[in-house]
Coordinates of C-alpha atoms and ligand atoms in Angstrom, one line a residue:
M139 CA -57.0 -48.4 2.3
K140 CA -59.6 -51.1 2.0
V141 CA -59.1 -51.5 -1.8
K142 CA -55.5 -51.7 -1.2
L143 CA -55.8 -54.4 1.4
Y144 CA -58.3 -56.3 -0.8
N145 CA -56.0 -56.2 -3.9
G146 CA -52.8 -56.6 -2.0
Y147 CA -53.8 -59.7 -0.1
G148 CA -55.4 -61.4 -3.1
W149 CA -59.0 -61.7 -1.8
K150 CA -60.1 -61.7 -5.4
S151 CA -58.4 -65.1 -5.8
L152 CA -61.0 -66.5 -3.3
G153 CA -63.5 -66.4 -6.1
P154 CA -67.2 -65.4 -6.0
G155 CA -68.5 -69.0 -6.2
R156 CA -67.2 -69.9 -2.7
A157 CA -68.1 -66.6 -1.2
P158 CA -71.4 -67.4 0.6
L159 CA -69.8 -70.3 2.5
R160 CA -66.9 -68.4 3.7
C161 CA -68.8 -65.2 4.4
P162 CA -68.8 -65.3 8.3
K163 CA -65.1 -66.2 8.3
K164 CA -64.3 -63.5 5.8
T165 CA -66.2 -60.9 7.9
G166 CA -64.2 -61.9 11.0
F167 CA -61.0 -61.6 9.1
I168 CA -61.9 -58.1 7.9
V169 CA -62.8 -57.1 11.5
L170 CA -59.4 -58.5 12.7
L171 CA -57.5 -56.7 10.0
T172 CA -59.4 -53.4 10.7
S173 CA -58.6 -53.8 14.4
V174 CA -54.9 -54.3 13.7
F175 CA -55.0 -51.3 11.3
L176 CA -56.8 -49.2 13.9
L177 CA -54.3 -50.2 16.7
T178 CA -51.4 -49.5 14.4
T179 CA -52.9 -46.1 13.6
I180 CA -53.5 -45.3 17.2
T181 CA -49.9 -46.3 18.2
Y182 CA -48.5 -44.2 15.3
I183 CA -50.6 -41.2 16.2
S184 CA -49.7 -41.4 19.9
E185 CA -46.0 -41.7 19.0
Y186 CA -46.4 -38.7 16.7
L187 CA -48.0 -36.8 19.6
L188 CA -45.1 -37.7 21.8
K189 CA -42.7 -36.5 19.2
T190 CA -44.5 -33.2 18.9
A191 CA -44.3 -32.9 22.6
V192 CA -40.5 -32.8 22.4
F193 CA -40.5 -30.7 19.2
P194 CA -40.6 -27.3 21.0
D195 CA -37.3 -28.3 22.7
T196 CA -35.7 -29.1 19.3
L197 CA -37.0 -25.9 17.8
Y198 CA -35.6 -23.9 20.8
K199 CA -32.2 -25.5 20.2
K200 CA -32.3 -24.7 16.5
V201 CA -33.2 -21.0 17.2
L202 CA -30.4 -20.8 19.8
N203 CA -27.9 -22.3 17.2
Q204 CA -28.9 -19.8 14.7
I205 CA -28.5 -16.9 17.1
H206 CA -25.2 -18.3 18.1
S207 CA -23.9 -18.7 14.5
Y208 CA -25.0 -15.2 13.7
Y209 CA -22.8 -13.9 16.5
V210 CA -19.8 -16.2 15.6
V211 CA -19.8 -15.2 11.9
P212 CA -17.9 -11.9 12.5
E213 CA -15.3 -13.8 14.5
F214 CA -15.0 -16.4 11.8
L215 CA -14.6 -13.8 9.1
S216 CA -12.0 -12.0 11.1
A217 CA -10.2 -15.2 11.7
S218 CA -9.8 -16.1 8.1
G219 CA -7.4 -13.8 6.3
N220 CA -8.8 -14.1 2.9
Q221 CA -12.5 -13.6 3.5
N222 CA -14.2 -10.5 2.3
I223 CA -14.4 -8.0 5.1
L224 CA -15.8 -4.6 5.3
A225 CA -14.3 -1.8 3.3
P226 CA -12.7 0.9 5.5
D227 CA -15.7 3.2 5.1
G228 CA -18.0 0.5 6.4
V229 CA -19.5 -0.3 3.0
Q230 CA -19.8 -4.0 2.3
N231 CA -18.1 -5.2 -0.8
S232 CA -20.1 -8.4 -1.2
P233 CA -23.9 -8.3 -1.2
T234 CA -24.1 -12.1 -0.5
Q235 CA -22.6 -11.8 2.9
I236 CA -24.6 -12.1 6.1
P237 CA -25.1 -8.5 7.4
I238 CA -22.6 -7.6 10.0
K239 CA -22.7 -4.5 12.1
T240 CA -19.7 -2.3 11.7
T241 CA -19.4 -2.2 15.4
D242 CA -18.6 -5.9 15.4
I243 CA -15.5 -5.4 13.3
P244 CA -12.3 -4.7 15.3
I245 CA -10.4 -1.6 14.4
Y246 CA -7.5 -3.4 12.8
H247 CA -9.7 -4.2 9.8
H248 CA -9.6 -0.6 8.9
V249 CA -6.3 0.7 10.3
A250 CA -3.9 -0.1 7.4
H251 CA -6.0 1.2 4.6
P252 CA -4.4 4.4 3.2
S253 CA -7.7 6.2 2.9
N254 CA -7.5 6.7 6.6
Y255 CA -4.5 8.9 6.4
H256 CA -3.6 12.3 4.9
F257 CA -0.4 13.9 3.8
I258 CA 1.1 16.7 5.9
L259 CA 4.1 17.0 3.6
N260 CA 3.6 16.1 -0.1
E261 CA 5.1 16.5 -3.5
P262 CA 1.9 16.1 -5.5
D263 CA 3.4 17.4 -8.8
K264 CA 6.8 15.7 -8.6
C265 CA 5.9 12.9 -11.0
S266 CA 4.1 14.9 -13.5
Q267 CA 7.1 17.3 -13.7
W268 CA 9.8 14.6 -13.6
D269 CA 8.0 11.8 -15.6
P270 CA 10.1 9.1 -14.0
F271 CA 10.5 5.6 -15.5
L272 CA 11.5 4.3 -12.0
V273 CA 10.7 5.6 -8.5
F274 CA 12.5 4.6 -5.4
M275 CA 10.1 4.9 -2.4
V276 CA 12.0 4.8 0.9
P277 CA 10.2 4.4 4.2
V278 CA 12.3 6.0 6.9
A279 CA 12.0 7.1 10.5
P280 CA 11.3 10.9 10.9
H281 CA 14.4 11.5 12.9
D282 CA 16.7 9.5 10.6
V283 CA 18.1 12.4 8.6
A284 CA 21.5 10.7 8.4
A285 CA 20.1 7.9 6.4
R286 CA 18.2 10.3 4.1
N287 CA 21.3 12.4 3.5
A288 CA 23.5 9.3 2.8
I289 CA 21.0 8.2 0.2
R290 CA 20.7 11.7 -1.2
S291 CA 24.4 11.8 -1.8
T292 CA 24.6 8.3 -3.3
W293 CA 22.1 6.2 -5.2
G294 CA 19.2 8.6 -4.5
N295 CA 21.0 11.3 -6.5
E296 CA 20.9 9.3 -9.7
S297 CA 18.4 11.3 -11.7
S298 CA 18.9 9.4 -14.9
V299 CA 20.1 5.9 -15.5
Q300 CA 20.7 4.4 -18.9
G301 CA 18.7 7.4 -20.3
K302 CA 15.7 6.8 -18.0
A303 CA 14.5 9.3 -15.5
V304 CA 14.7 8.1 -11.9
L305 CA 13.2 9.6 -8.8
T306 CA 13.8 9.0 -5.1
L307 CA 11.3 10.0 -2.4
F308 CA 11.2 9.4 1.4
L309 CA 8.1 8.6 3.4
V310 CA 7.8 9.3 7.1
G311 CA 4.9 9.2 9.5
L312 CA 4.2 11.5 12.4
S313 CA 7.3 12.8 14.2
G314 CA 7.2 13.3 17.9
G315 CA 7.0 16.9 18.7
A316 CA 6.8 20.4 17.2
E317 CA 10.6 20.9 16.9
A318 CA 11.1 17.7 15.0
Q319 CA 8.2 18.7 12.8
Q320 CA 9.8 22.1 12.1
Q321 CA 13.1 20.4 11.1
L322 CA 11.2 18.0 8.7
K323 CA 9.5 21.0 7.1
E324 CA 12.8 22.7 6.6
E325 CA 14.3 19.5 5.2
S326 CA 11.3 19.2 2.8
R327 CA 11.7 22.8 1.7
Q328 CA 15.4 22.2 1.0
H329 CA 15.2 18.8 -0.8
R330 CA 11.7 18.5 -2.1
D331 CA 11.8 14.8 -1.6
L332 CA 9.8 14.2 1.6
L333 CA 6.3 12.8 2.0
Q334 CA 4.8 12.8 5.4
S335 CA 1.5 11.1 6.4
D336 CA -0.4 11.4 9.6
F337 CA -0.1 7.9 11.1
V338 CA 2.0 7.2 14.2
D339 CA 5.5 6.2 12.9
S340 CA 6.5 3.0 14.6
Y341 CA 7.9 -0.4 13.7
F342 CA 4.5 -2.0 14.4
N343 CA 2.9 0.4 11.9
L344 CA 5.2 -0.5 8.9
T345 CA 2.2 -2.1 7.1
I346 CA 0.5 1.3 7.2
K347 CA 3.6 2.9 5.8
T348 CA 3.8 0.5 2.9
M349 CA 0.2 0.9 2.1
V350 CA 0.6 4.7 2.1
I351 CA 3.5 4.3 -0.3
M352 CA 1.3 2.2 -2.6
D353 CA -1.4 4.8 -2.4
W354 CA 0.9 7.6 -3.2
L355 CA 2.2 5.7 -6.3
A356 CA -1.3 4.9 -7.4
T357 CA -2.7 8.4 -7.0
R358 CA 0.3 10.8 -7.5
C359 CA 2.6 8.8 -9.8
P360 CA 0.6 6.6 -12.2
Q361 CA 3.0 7.7 -15.1
A362 CA 5.9 5.7 -13.7
T363 CA 6.6 2.3 -15.2
Y364 CA 8.3 0.7 -12.2
A365 CA 8.8 1.4 -8.5
M366 CA 10.9 0.0 -5.8
K367 CA 10.1 0.0 -2.1
V368 CA 13.5 0.1 -0.5
D369 CA 14.5 0.5 3.1
S370 CA 16.8 3.3 4.2
D371 CA 19.7 1.1 5.2
M372 CA 20.1 -0.4 1.7
F373 CA 22.8 -0.2 -0.9
I374 CA 21.3 0.1 -4.4
N375 CA 23.2 -0.3 -7.7
P376 CA 20.9 1.6 -10.0
E377 CA 22.7 0.5 -13.2
N378 CA 22.1 -3.2 -12.5
L379 CA 18.5 -2.6 -11.5
M380 CA 17.9 -0.6 -14.7
S381 CA 19.4 -3.4 -16.8
L382 CA 16.9 -5.8 -15.2
L383 CA 14.0 -3.5 -15.9
L384 CA 15.0 -2.8 -19.5
S385 CA 15.4 -6.4 -20.3
P386 CA 12.9 -7.6 -22.9
N387 CA 12.0 -10.5 -20.6
T388 CA 10.9 -8.3 -17.7
P389 CA 7.1 -7.8 -17.7
R390 CA 5.6 -4.3 -17.3
E391 CA 2.4 -5.5 -15.7
N392 CA 1.7 -7.7 -12.6
Y393 CA 5.4 -7.9 -12.1
I394 CA 7.1 -8.0 -8.7
T395 CA 10.5 -9.3 -7.8
G396 CA 13.1 -9.3 -5.1
Y397 CA 14.4 -11.7 -2.4
L398 CA 11.8 -14.4 -2.5
M399 CA 10.5 -15.7 0.9
L400 CA 9.0 -19.1 0.4
D401 CA 7.0 -21.1 3.0
R402 CA 7.9 -18.9 5.9
P403 CA 6.4 -19.8 9.3
V404 CA 4.6 -17.0 11.2
V405 CA 6.6 -16.1 14.3
R406 CA 4.5 -16.7 17.5
D407 CA 7.3 -15.9 20.0
K408 CA 6.0 -12.8 21.8
S409 CA 9.5 -11.5 22.4
S410 CA 10.3 -11.4 18.6
K411 CA 10.0 -8.2 16.6
W412 CA 8.3 -10.3 14.0
Y413 CA 5.7 -11.6 16.4
V414 CA 2.2 -11.8 14.9
A415 CA -0.8 -12.6 17.1
E416 CA -3.1 -15.4 15.9
E417 CA -6.1 -13.1 15.9
L418 CA -4.3 -11.0 13.3
Y419 CA -3.0 -13.9 11.1
P420 CA -4.3 -17.3 12.1
E421 CA -2.5 -19.4 9.4
Q422 CA 0.8 -21.0 10.4
K423 CA 2.7 -20.0 7.2
Y424 CA 2.8 -16.9 5.0
P425 CA 2.1 -17.0 1.3
T426 CA 5.1 -16.4 -1.0
Y427 CA 6.3 -12.9 -0.6
L428 CA 9.3 -10.6 -1.2
Q429 CA 11.6 -9.5 1.7
G430 CA 10.8 -6.0 2.6
M431 CA 14.3 -4.6 2.4
G432 CA 13.8 -4.0 -1.3
Y433 CA 11.3 -5.2 -3.8
V434 CA 10.7 -3.9 -7.3
F435 CA 7.3 -3.9 -9.1
S436 CA 5.5 -2.7 -12.2
N437 CA 3.6 0.4 -11.3
D438 CA 0.2 -1.0 -12.2
L439 CA 0.4 -3.0 -9.0
P440 CA 0.1 -0.2 -6.3
E441 CA -3.5 0.6 -7.3
K442 CA -4.5 -3.1 -7.4
I443 CA -2.9 -3.7 -4.0
V444 CA -4.6 -0.7 -2.4
E445 CA -7.9 -1.9 -3.7
I446 CA -7.6 -5.5 -2.8
S447 CA -6.3 -4.6 0.7
K448 CA -9.9 -3.8 1.7
E449 CA -10.5 -7.6 1.6
V450 CA -7.3 -8.7 3.3
K451 CA -7.1 -8.3 7.0
P452 CA -3.9 -6.3 7.9
F453 CA -1.2 -7.6 10.2
N454 CA 2.1 -6.0 11.3
I455 CA 4.5 -7.6 8.9
E456 CA 4.5 -5.3 5.9
D457 CA 6.2 -7.5 3.3
A458 CA 4.2 -10.6 4.2
Y459 CA 1.1 -8.5 4.1
V460 CA 1.9 -7.3 0.6
G461 CA 2.3 -11.1 -0.2
A462 CA -1.1 -11.8 1.2
C463 CA -2.6 -9.0 -1.0
L464 CA -0.7 -10.4 -4.1
K465 CA -2.1 -13.8 -3.3
Q466 CA -5.6 -12.4 -3.2
L467 CA -4.9 -10.6 -6.5
G468 CA -3.6 -13.8 -8.1
V469 CA -0.2 -12.2 -8.8
A470 CA 2.8 -14.5 -8.2
P471 CA 6.0 -12.9 -6.9
L472 CA 8.8 -13.8 -9.2
S473 CA 12.4 -14.8 -8.5
P474 CA 14.8 -12.4 -10.2
P475 CA 16.7 -13.8 -13.2
D476 CA 19.8 -13.7 -11.0
P477 CA 18.7 -14.2 -7.3
S478 CA 22.1 -13.4 -6.0
Q479 CA 21.5 -9.7 -7.0
F480 CA 19.1 -9.3 -4.1
R481 CA 21.2 -10.0 -1.1
D482 CA 20.4 -9.6 2.6
Y483 CA 23.9 -9.3 4.2
M484 CA 27.3 -9.4 2.6
W485 CA 29.6 -10.3 5.4
Q486 CA 32.6 -8.6 4.1
Y487 CA 33.2 -5.9 1.6
N488 CA 34.3 -6.9 -1.8
R489 CA 34.1 -4.3 -4.6
E490 CA 33.3 -7.0 -7.2
D491 CA 30.3 -8.1 -5.3
F492 CA 28.9 -4.6 -5.1
L493 CA 29.4 -4.1 -8.8
K494 CA 27.2 -7.2 -9.4
V495 CA 24.3 -6.7 -6.9
I496 CA 21.1 -4.8 -7.2
T497 CA 20.6 -4.4 -3.5
T498 CA 22.0 -5.5 -0.1
I499 CA 21.7 -4.4 3.5
L500 CA 24.3 -2.1 5.0
R501 CA 25.3 -1.3 8.6
S502 CA 25.3 2.5 8.6
P503 CA 24.8 5.6 6.5
Q504 CA 28.6 6.2 6.6
Q505 CA 29.1 2.7 5.1
L506 CA 26.8 3.6 2.2
I507 CA 28.8 6.7 1.5
D508 CA 32.1 4.9 1.7
I509 CA 31.1 2.0 -0.4
W510 CA 29.4 4.2 -3.0
K511 CA 32.5 6.2 -3.4
D512 CA 34.6 3.1 -3.9
V513 CA 32.2 1.4 -6.3
K514 CA 31.9 4.6 -8.4
S515 CA 35.7 5.3 -8.4
P516 CA 37.5 3.9 -11.4
I517 CA 39.7 1.3 -9.7
K518 CA 40.8 1.9 -6.1
Q519 CA 39.6 -0.5 -3.5
I520 CA 39.0 0.7 0.1
K521 CA 39.3 -1.4 3.2
L522 CA 36.2 -1.5 5.3
E523 CA 35.8 -3.2 8.7
Ligands
LIG8 C1 24.1 15.1 -6.8 O1 24.9 15.0 -7.9 C2 25.2 16.2 -8.5 C3 26.0 16.0 -9.8 O2 25.3 15.2 -10.6 C4 26.1 17.0 -7.5 O3 26.3 18.3 -8.0 C5 25.3 17.2 -6.2 O4 26.1 17.8 -5.2 C6 24.8 15.8 -5.7 N1 24.0 16.0 -4.5 C7 24.3 15.5 -3.3 C8 23.3 15.7 -2.3 O5 25.3 14.9 -3.1
LIG9 C1 -0.3 2.9 14.5 O1 -0.9 4.0 13.9 C2 -2.2 4.3 14.3 C3 -2.7 5.4 13.5 O2 -1.9 6.6 13.6 C4 -2.1 4.6 15.8 O3 -3.4 4.9 16.2 C5 -1.5 3.5 16.6 O4 -1.3 3.8 17.9 C6 -0.2 3.1 16.0 N1 0.3 1.9 16.6 C7 1.5 1.8 17.1 C8 1.8 0.5 17.8 O5 2.4 2.6 16.9

């Protein structure tokens, strides 16, 4: 310190020759400077002591904050749809995450993953026997035998289209009651086209249904090239679909197409059947997805979707949820070459239109039977309401 003061204030410049004369003054100056230095030091130290006196309070706050953020982490993770979350079996898929107890994760993180469900009715060898190029997977309510029969007698009965094997299977959840279950068993024995899984079959649970379909395709039907998830109230023109799939421009991997839903807002009106709670899906818009009535995909996707779904928090809108999984996978849903082939409603019947479409929504099983008859008949045009 002293050396620094000496050099810094240029005492050397005073010169040794004049030193004896100025000696008392010099000593006084040194004393003064030392006092100032000491005073400064004392002030500094006392201030420091004062600071340390408040430090425990700061430390206390910091500790509290850390405890608090530990507890809000699970909430934050659950609030952001694309964060890694726990796998259904409680195994963490990212070692860099802050450890979270499984008990902190609400049940909906697990509920849609197909590993939670088991088949009661199954056709485990159907695909290895049939070797289909294309599989129609139809989610349907257990009691809706009319819809299944209409499909069985129309587009679901097309076993070969343009020389390619086609298979149609139905998926139901749990039916209510022993009698209904007995009827399903009988129907399964008769047609060998029913799959039944042990989740509660309801509109709210359609995401589970779709994920079980994906799981079945991934595990029981990997040999198929394409699959289509199609609702039970749909018209399908298998010829047109096959032409699309056999086109050299249609990819056989990471491909999914249908009626494109762009920039769709999440419905927050509690009275709507599409209502989604903010806790389930906090963002205001969905990623691009394909409308659930009927979307076609290359059959490499089901396995990828089932796997990535461990990281994507489920919500009750099945098609938008598949969209969220695709986004996480980095697979972009594509618009079909002719978007008018995937229609929602056609307001009046026109045979020419049905000859051109791939799929459109119908009003009843009987309408499917009538329209199919007309579309397949050589010329005659029927009149429908
Ligand atoms: C399916 O088509 C075949 C002819 O290819 C026909 O014999 C059979 O009755 C049809 N099945 C149904 C359920 O309509
Ligand atoms: C959805 O399915 C699960 C599993 O079977 C069941 O626990 C739950 O009650 C179902 N939810 C609704 C709303 O049907």
